[in-house]
Every structure is written in structure tokens, then in C-alpha cells.
Amino acid sequence: MILVKEAVKTLAIIVVESHIKEDAQLAHLNVKEAAQELVGAVADKLVRELVGEHV
């Protein structure tokens, strides 16, 4: 019975750790996407300003 409890405990830890890792990967992707959007928005603004100066 103790062996079964330890096995269940170990499995639960593995499941929790995998969820944490998955959440971290999703968070990283969200940060990466947000950074890309920010860079794109800044680049668009700079282009509009530069084009506007030369028109």
C-alpha cells in the first residue's frame, strides 16, 4: 500500500511539473508575441514619421 501511495504521489508531482512547464512555455510565447507586436508597432510609427517628413 505504501508503494502505491508513493507511486501516486510521484505521478501527481510529474503531472504538476508538466503543467508548470507547459504554462511557462505558453507564457514565453505570449511575451514573445507581445514583443513582436510592440516592435512592429514602433517600426510602423517610425516609417510613417519618416515618410511624413519626406513628403
mmCIF file of N, CA and C in Angstrom:
data_model
loop_
_atom_site.group_PDB
_atom_site.id
_atom_site.type_symbol
_atom_site.label_atom_id
_atom_site.label_comp_id
_atom_site.label_asym_id
_atom_site.label_seq_id
_atom_site.Cartn_x
_atom_site.Cartn_y
_atom_site.Cartn_z
ATOM 1 N N MET A 1 0.828 -1.197 0.000
ATOM 2 C CA MET A 1 0.000 0.000 0.000
ATOM 3 C C MET A 1 0.871 1.259 0.000
ATOM 4 N N ILE A 2 1.963 1.224 0.737
ATOM 5 C CA ILE A 2 2.872 2.374 0.784
ATOM 6 C C ILE A 2 3.480 2.602 -0.599
ATOM 7 N N LEU A 3 3.807 1.531 -1.284
ATOM 8 C CA LEU A 3 4.381 1.639 -2.620
ATOM 9 C C LEU A 3 3.397 2.298 -3.586
ATOM 10 N N VAL A 4 2.119 1.950 -3.486
ATOM 11 C CA VAL A 4 1.085 2.538 -4.333
ATOM 12 C C VAL A 4 0.940 4.030 -4.016
ATOM 13 N N LYS A 5 0.946 4.385 -2.743
ATOM 14 C CA LYS A 5 0.848 5.791 -2.350
ATOM 15 C C LYS A 5 2.021 6.592 -2.900
ATOM 16 N N GLU A 6 3.229 6.028 -2.812
ATOM 17 C CA GLU A 6 4.411 6.711 -3.335
ATOM 18 C C GLU A 6 4.333 6.853 -4.854
ATOM 19 N N ALA A 7 3.831 5.829 -5.517
ATOM 20 C CA ALA A 7 3.701 5.882 -6.975
ATOM 21 C C ALA A 7 2.704 6.956 -7.382
ATOM 22 N N VAL A 8 1.583 7.028 -6.683
ATOM 23 C CA VAL A 8 0.569 8.043 -6.974
ATOM 24 C C VAL A 8 1.124 9.434 -6.685
ATOM 25 N N LYS A 9 1.841 9.564 -5.590
ATOM 26 C CA LYS A 9 2.456 10.850 -5.234
ATOM 27 C C LYS A 9 3.449 11.280 -6.309
ATOM 28 N N THR A 10 4.275 10.365 -6.762
ATOM 29 C CA THR A 10 5.261 10.659 -7.795
ATOM 30 C C THR A 10 4.575 11.054 -9.100
ATOM 31 N N LEU A 11 3.549 10.328 -9.470
ATOM 32 C CA LEU A 11 2.801 10.647 -10.681
ATOM 33 C C LEU A 11 2.164 12.027 -10.577
ATOM 34 N N ALA A 12 1.604 12.352 -9.430
ATOM 35 C CA ALA A 12 0.995 13.670 -9.231
ATOM 36 C C ALA A 12 2.039 14.772 -9.377
ATOM 37 N N ILE A 13 3.214 14.549 -8.835
ATOM 38 C CA ILE A 13 4.287 15.542 -8.951
ATOM 39 C C ILE A 13 4.672 15.732 -10.413
ATOM 40 N N ILE A 14 4.794 14.634 -11.150
ATOM 41 C CA ILE A 14 5.146 14.721 -12.573
ATOM 42 C C ILE A 14 4.082 15.487 -13.344
ATOM 43 N N VAL A 15 2.830 15.232 -13.064
ATOM 44 C CA VAL A 15 1.730 15.926 -13.756
ATOM 45 C C VAL A 15 1.774 17.420 -13.453
ATOM 46 N N VAL A 16 1.959 17.770 -12.188
ATOM 47 C CA VAL A 16 2.020 19.184 -11.795
ATOM 48 C C VAL A 16 3.215 19.861 -12.455
ATOM 49 N N GLU A 17 4.361 19.209 -12.426
ATOM 50 C CA GLU A 17 5.554 19.794 -13.050
ATOM 51 C C GLU A 17 5.373 19.981 -14.545
ATOM 52 N N SER A 18 4.707 19.045 -15.206
ATOM 53 C CA SER A 18 4.492 19.182 -16.650
ATOM 54 C C SER A 18 3.555 20.345 -16.936
ATOM 55 N N HIS A 19 2.552 20.540 -16.084
ATOM 56 C CA HIS A 19 1.651 21.685 -16.267
ATOM 57 C C HIS A 19 2.397 22.998 -16.054
ATOM 58 N N ILE A 20 3.270 23.041 -15.066
ATOM 59 C CA ILE A 20 4.065 24.250 -14.805
ATOM 60 C C ILE A 20 4.951 24.545 -16.005
ATOM 61 N N LYS A 21 5.584 23.509 -16.533
ATOM 62 C CA LYS A 21 6.462 23.688 -17.696
ATOM 63 C C LYS A 21 5.659 24.165 -18.900
ATOM 64 N N GLU A 22 4.484 23.580 -19.108
ATOM 65 C CA GLU A 22 3.621 23.977 -20.225
ATOM 66 C C GLU A 22 3.175 25.426 -20.061
ATOM 67 N N ASP A 23 2.787 25.816 -18.848
ATOM 68 C CA ASP A 23 2.385 27.195 -18.582
ATOM 69 C C ASP A 23 3.537 28.162 -18.838
ATOM 70 N N ALA A 24 4.736 27.762 -18.455
ATOM 71 C CA ALA A 24 5.908 28.609 -18.674
ATOM 72 C C ALA A 24 6.164 28.779 -20.170
ATOM 73 N N GLN A 25 5.997 27.696 -20.927
ATOM 74 C CA GLN A 25 6.194 27.783 -22.372
ATOM 75 C C GLN A 25 5.142 28.694 -23.001
ATOM 76 N N LEU A 26 3.895 28.579 -22.545
ATOM 77 C CA LEU A 26 2.831 29.452 -23.057
ATOM 78 C C LEU A 26 3.107 30.901 -22.691
ATOM 79 N N ALA A 27 3.557 31.132 -21.472
ATOM 80 C CA ALA A 27 3.869 32.494 -21.044
ATOM 81 C C ALA A 27 4.997 33.064 -21.899
ATOM 82 N N HIS A 28 5.996 32.248 -22.182
ATOM 83 C CA HIS A 28 7.106 32.692 -23.029
ATOM 84 C C HIS A 28 6.596 33.060 -24.417
ATOM 85 N N LEU A 29 5.715 32.228 -24.968
ATOM 86 C CA LEU A 29 5.156 32.530 -26.289
ATOM 87 C C LEU A 29 4.340 33.816 -26.263
ATOM 88 N N ASN A 30 3.568 34.022 -25.201
ATOM 89 C CA ASN A 30 2.767 35.244 -25.088
ATOM 90 C C ASN A 30 3.662 36.473 -25.012
ATOM 91 N N VAL A 31 4.740 36.380 -24.253
ATOM 92 C CA VAL A 31 5.682 37.501 -24.142
ATOM 93 C C VAL A 31 6.344 37.749 -25.499
ATOM 94 N N LYS A 32 6.727 36.675 -26.166
ATOM 95 C CA LYS A 32 7.377 36.799 -27.472
ATOM 96 C C LYS A 32 6.433 37.452 -28.478
ATOM 97 N N GLU A 33 5.169 37.024 -28.500
ATOM 98 C CA GLU A 33 4.188 37.618 -29.412
ATOM 99 C C GLU A 33 3.949 39.087 -29.090
ATOM 100 N N ALA A 34 3.851 39.408 -27.814
ATOM 101 C CA ALA A 34 3.638 40.799 -27.410
ATOM 102 C C ALA A 34 4.829 41.661 -27.816
ATOM 103 N N ALA A 35 6.033 41.131 -27.647
ATOM 104 C CA ALA A 35 7.233 41.879 -28.037
ATOM 105 C C ALA A 35 7.267 42.101 -29.543
ATOM 106 N N GLN A 36 6.893 41.085 -30.301
ATOM 107 C CA GLN A 36 6.869 41.224 -31.758
ATOM 108 C C GLN A 36 5.849 42.271 -32.189
ATOM 109 N N GLU A 37 4.685 42.274 -31.547
ATOM 110 C CA GLU A 37 3.662 43.273 -31.862
ATOM 111 C C GLU A 37 4.156 44.680 -31.522
ATOM 112 N N LEU A 38 4.831 44.812 -30.390
ATOM 113 C CA LEU A 38 5.351 46.114 -29.974
ATOM 114 C C LEU A 38 6.402 46.611 -30.963
ATOM 115 N N VAL A 39 7.327 45.725 -31.343
ATOM 116 C CA VAL A 39 8.363 46.108 -32.301
ATOM 117 C C VAL A 39 7.717 46.493 -33.634
ATOM 118 N N GLY A 40 6.729 45.737 -34.064
ATOM 119 C CA GLY A 40 6.034 46.044 -35.313
ATOM 120 C C GLY A 40 5.341 47.398 -35.254
ATOM 121 N N ALA A 41 4.698 47.691 -34.130
ATOM 122 C CA ALA A 41 4.001 48.963 -33.975
ATOM 123 C C ALA A 41 4.989 50.130 -33.972
ATOM 124 N N VAL A 42 6.114 49.954 -33.292
ATOM 125 C CA VAL A 42 7.136 51.010 -33.253
ATOM 126 C C VAL A 42 7.717 51.208 -34.649
ATOM 127 N N ALA A 43 7.982 50.122 -35.350
ATOM 128 C CA ALA A 43 8.527 50.222 -36.709
ATOM 129 C C ALA A 43 7.539 50.927 -37.630
ATOM 130 N N ASP A 44 6.260 50.578 -37.533
ATOM 131 C CA ASP A 44 5.234 51.239 -38.350
ATOM 132 C C ASP A 44 5.203 52.741 -38.077
ATOM 133 N N LYS A 45 5.262 53.097 -36.801
ATOM 134 C CA LYS A 45 5.221 54.507 -36.439
ATOM 135 C C LYS A 45 6.442 55.254 -36.980
ATOM 136 N N LEU A 46 7.610 54.641 -36.848
ATOM 137 C CA LEU A 46 8.822 55.277 -37.364
ATOM 138 C C LEU A 46 8.757 55.461 -38.874
ATOM 139 N N VAL A 47 8.273 54.455 -39.582
ATOM 140 C CA VAL A 47 8.147 54.557 -41.040
ATOM 141 C C VAL A 47 7.181 55.675 -41.401
ATOM 142 N N ARG A 48 6.051 55.736 -40.715
ATOM 143 C CA ARG A 48 5.079 56.810 -41.006
ATOM 144 C C ARG A 48 5.683 58.175 -40.753
ATOM 145 N N GLU A 49 6.441 58.299 -39.661
ATOM 146 C CA GLU A 49 7.082 59.575 -39.357
ATOM 147 C C GLU A 49 8.137 59.935 -40.398
ATOM 148 N N LEU A 50 8.941 58.956 -40.808
ATOM 149 C CA LEU A 50 9.980 59.219 -41.796
ATOM 150 C C LEU A 50 9.377 59.556 -43.164
ATOM 151 N N VAL A 51 8.355 58.821 -43.551
ATOM 152 C CA VAL A 51 7.692 59.085 -44.825
ATOM 153 C C VAL A 51 7.012 60.436 -44.765
ATOM 154 N N GLY A 52 6.390 60.734 -43.637
ATOM 155 C CA GLY A 52 5.718 62.019 -43.484
ATOM 156 C C GLY A 52 6.672 63.184 -43.560
ATOM 157 N N GLU A 53 7.888 63.016 -43.089
ATOM 158 C CA GLU A 53 8.892 64.084 -43.124
ATOM 159 C C GLU A 53 9.356 64.360 -44.545
ATOM 160 N N HIS A 54 9.340 63.350 -45.402
ATOM 161 C CA HIS A 54 9.883 63.500 -46.745
ATOM 162 C C HIS A 54 8.822 63.742 -47.799
ATOM 163 N N VAL A 55 7.579 63.821 -47.398
ATOM 164 C CA VAL A 55 6.516 64.029 -48.389
ATOM 165 C C VAL A 55 6.281 65.509 -48.593
#
